[in-house]
mmCIF file with all atom_site columns, C-alpha atoms in Angstrom:
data_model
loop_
_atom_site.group_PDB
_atom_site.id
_atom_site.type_symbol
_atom_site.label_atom_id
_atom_site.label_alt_id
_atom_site.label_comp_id
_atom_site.label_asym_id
_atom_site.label_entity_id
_atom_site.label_seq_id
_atom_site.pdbx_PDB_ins_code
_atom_site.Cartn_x
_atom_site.Cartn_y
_atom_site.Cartn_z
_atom_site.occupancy
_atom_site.B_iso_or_equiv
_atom_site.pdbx_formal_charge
_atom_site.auth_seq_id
_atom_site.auth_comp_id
_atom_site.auth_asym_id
_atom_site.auth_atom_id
_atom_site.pdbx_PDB_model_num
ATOM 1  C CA . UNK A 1 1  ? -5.808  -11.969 -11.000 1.00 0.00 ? 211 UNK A CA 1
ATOM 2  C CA . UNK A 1 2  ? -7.820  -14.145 -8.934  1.00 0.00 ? 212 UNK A CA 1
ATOM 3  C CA . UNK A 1 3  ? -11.319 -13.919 -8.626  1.00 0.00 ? 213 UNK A CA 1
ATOM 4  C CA . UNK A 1 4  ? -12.945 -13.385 -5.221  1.00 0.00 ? 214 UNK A CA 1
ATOM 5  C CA . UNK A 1 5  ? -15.378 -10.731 -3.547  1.00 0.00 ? 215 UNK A CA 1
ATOM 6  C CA . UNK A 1 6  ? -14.715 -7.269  -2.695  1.00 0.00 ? 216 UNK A CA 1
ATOM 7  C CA . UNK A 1 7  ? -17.042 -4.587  -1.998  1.00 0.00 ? 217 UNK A CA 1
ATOM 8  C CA . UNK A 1 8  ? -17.319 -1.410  -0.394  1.00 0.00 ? 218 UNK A CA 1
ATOM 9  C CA . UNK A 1 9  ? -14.585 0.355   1.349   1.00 0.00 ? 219 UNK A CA 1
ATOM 10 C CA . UNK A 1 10 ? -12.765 -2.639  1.211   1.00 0.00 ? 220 UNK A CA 1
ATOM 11 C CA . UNK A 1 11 ? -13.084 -2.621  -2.921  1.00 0.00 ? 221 UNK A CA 1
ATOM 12 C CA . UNK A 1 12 ? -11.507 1.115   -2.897  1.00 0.00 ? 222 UNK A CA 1
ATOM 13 C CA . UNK A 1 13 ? -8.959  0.191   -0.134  1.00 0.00 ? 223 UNK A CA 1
ATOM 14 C CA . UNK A 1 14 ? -7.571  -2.469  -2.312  1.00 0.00 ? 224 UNK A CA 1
ATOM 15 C CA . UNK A 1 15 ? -7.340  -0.276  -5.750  1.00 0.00 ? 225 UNK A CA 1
ATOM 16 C CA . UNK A 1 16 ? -6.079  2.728   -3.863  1.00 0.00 ? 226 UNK A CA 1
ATOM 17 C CA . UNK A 1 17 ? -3.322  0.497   -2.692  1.00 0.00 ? 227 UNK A CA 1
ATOM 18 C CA . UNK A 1 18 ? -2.654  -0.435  -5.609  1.00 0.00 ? 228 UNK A CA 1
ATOM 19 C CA . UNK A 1 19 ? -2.624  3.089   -7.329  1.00 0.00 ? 229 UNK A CA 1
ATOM 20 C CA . UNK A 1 20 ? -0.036  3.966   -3.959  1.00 0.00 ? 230 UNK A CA 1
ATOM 21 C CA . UNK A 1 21 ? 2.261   0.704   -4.335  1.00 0.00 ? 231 UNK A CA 1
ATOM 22 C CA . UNK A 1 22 ? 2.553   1.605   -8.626  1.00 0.00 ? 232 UNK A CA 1
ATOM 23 C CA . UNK A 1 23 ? 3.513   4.907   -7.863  1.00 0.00 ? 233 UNK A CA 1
ATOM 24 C CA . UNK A 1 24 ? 6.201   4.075   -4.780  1.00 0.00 ? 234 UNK A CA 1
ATOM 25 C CA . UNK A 1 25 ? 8.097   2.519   -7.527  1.00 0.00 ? 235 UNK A CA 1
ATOM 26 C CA . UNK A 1 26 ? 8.638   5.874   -9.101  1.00 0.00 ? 236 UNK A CA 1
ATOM 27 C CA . UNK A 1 27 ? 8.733   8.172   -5.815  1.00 0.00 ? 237 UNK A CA 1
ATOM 28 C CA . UNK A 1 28 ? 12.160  9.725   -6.107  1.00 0.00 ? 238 UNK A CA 1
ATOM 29 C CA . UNK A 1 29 ? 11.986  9.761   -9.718  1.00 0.00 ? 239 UNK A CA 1
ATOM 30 C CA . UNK A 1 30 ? 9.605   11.911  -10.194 1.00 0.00 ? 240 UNK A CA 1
ATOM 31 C CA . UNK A 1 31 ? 11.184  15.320  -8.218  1.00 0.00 ? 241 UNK A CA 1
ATOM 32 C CA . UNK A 1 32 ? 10.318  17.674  -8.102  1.00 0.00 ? 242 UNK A CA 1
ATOM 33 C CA . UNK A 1 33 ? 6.817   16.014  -9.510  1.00 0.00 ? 243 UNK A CA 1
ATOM 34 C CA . UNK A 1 34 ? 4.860   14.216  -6.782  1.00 0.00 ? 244 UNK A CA 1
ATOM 35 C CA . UNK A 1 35 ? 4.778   10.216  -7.677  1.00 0.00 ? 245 UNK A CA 1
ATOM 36 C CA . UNK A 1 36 ? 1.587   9.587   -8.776  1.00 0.00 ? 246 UNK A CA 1
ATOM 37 C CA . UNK A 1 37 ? 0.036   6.108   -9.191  1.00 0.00 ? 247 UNK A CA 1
ATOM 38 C CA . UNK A 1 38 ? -3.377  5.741   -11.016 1.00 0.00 ? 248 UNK A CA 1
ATOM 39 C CA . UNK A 1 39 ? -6.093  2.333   -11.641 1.00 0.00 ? 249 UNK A CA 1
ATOM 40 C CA . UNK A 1 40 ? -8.071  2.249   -14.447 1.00 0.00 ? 250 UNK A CA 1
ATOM 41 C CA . UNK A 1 41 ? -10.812 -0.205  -14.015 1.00 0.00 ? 251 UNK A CA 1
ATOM 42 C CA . UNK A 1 42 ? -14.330 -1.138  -16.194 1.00 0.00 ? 252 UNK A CA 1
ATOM 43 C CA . UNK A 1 43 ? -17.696 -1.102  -14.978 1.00 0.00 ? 253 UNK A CA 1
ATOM 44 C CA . UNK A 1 44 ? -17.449 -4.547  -13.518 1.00 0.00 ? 254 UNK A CA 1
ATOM 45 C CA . UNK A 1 45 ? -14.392 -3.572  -11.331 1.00 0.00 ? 255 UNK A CA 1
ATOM 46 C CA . UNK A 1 46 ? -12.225 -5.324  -14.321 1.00 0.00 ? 256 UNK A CA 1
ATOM 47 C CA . UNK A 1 47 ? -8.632  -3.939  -13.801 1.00 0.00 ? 257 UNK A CA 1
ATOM 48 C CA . UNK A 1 48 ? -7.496  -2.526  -16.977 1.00 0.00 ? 258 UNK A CA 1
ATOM 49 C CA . UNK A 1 49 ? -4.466  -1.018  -16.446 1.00 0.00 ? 259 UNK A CA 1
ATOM 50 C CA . UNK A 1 50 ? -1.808  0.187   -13.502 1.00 0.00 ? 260 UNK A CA 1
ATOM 51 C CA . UNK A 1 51 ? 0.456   3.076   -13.855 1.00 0.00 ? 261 UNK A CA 1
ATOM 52 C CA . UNK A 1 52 ? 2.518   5.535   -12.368 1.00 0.00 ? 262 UNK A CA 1
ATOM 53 C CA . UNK A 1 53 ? 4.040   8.877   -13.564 1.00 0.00 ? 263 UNK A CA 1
ATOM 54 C CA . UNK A 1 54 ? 7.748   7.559   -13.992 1.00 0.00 ? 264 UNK A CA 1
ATOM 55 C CA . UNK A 1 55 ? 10.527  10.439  -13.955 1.00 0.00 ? 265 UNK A CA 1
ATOM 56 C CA . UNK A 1 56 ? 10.476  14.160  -14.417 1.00 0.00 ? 266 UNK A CA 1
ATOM 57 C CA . UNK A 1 57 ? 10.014  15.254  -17.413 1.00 0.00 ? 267 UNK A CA 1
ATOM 58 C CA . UNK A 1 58 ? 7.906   12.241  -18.902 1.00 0.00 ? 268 UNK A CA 1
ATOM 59 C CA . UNK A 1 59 ? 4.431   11.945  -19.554 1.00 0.00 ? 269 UNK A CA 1
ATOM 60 C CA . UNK A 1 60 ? 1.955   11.381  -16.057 1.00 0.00 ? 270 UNK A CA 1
ATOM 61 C CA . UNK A 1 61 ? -0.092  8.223   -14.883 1.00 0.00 ? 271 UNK A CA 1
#
């Protein structure tokens, strides 16, 4: 990832899209589940890992 400057609402914008876009992947997978996308970051606003909950069935984001 590149580096540049986020901060704010901007910052939570940009991982919530993220967290949304992972999970869209999945969305009729999931049924009857909801698709689920989730960001994991560090302190330093590091991303450390993207998932989603996949299919039915399978273990959640």
């Amino acid at each position: 990832m590149s580096n540049f400057k986020i901060q704010g609402r901007q910052m939570k914008e940009f991982y919530m899209n993220l967290a949304l876009n992972e999970a869209w992947k999945y969305q009729f997978l999931t049924y009857p589940n909801p698709a689920v996308g989730c960001v994991i970051l560090d302190k330093n606003g590091k991303i450390l890992a993207i998932k989603a909950h996949e299919k039915a069935g399978l273990a959640h984001a």
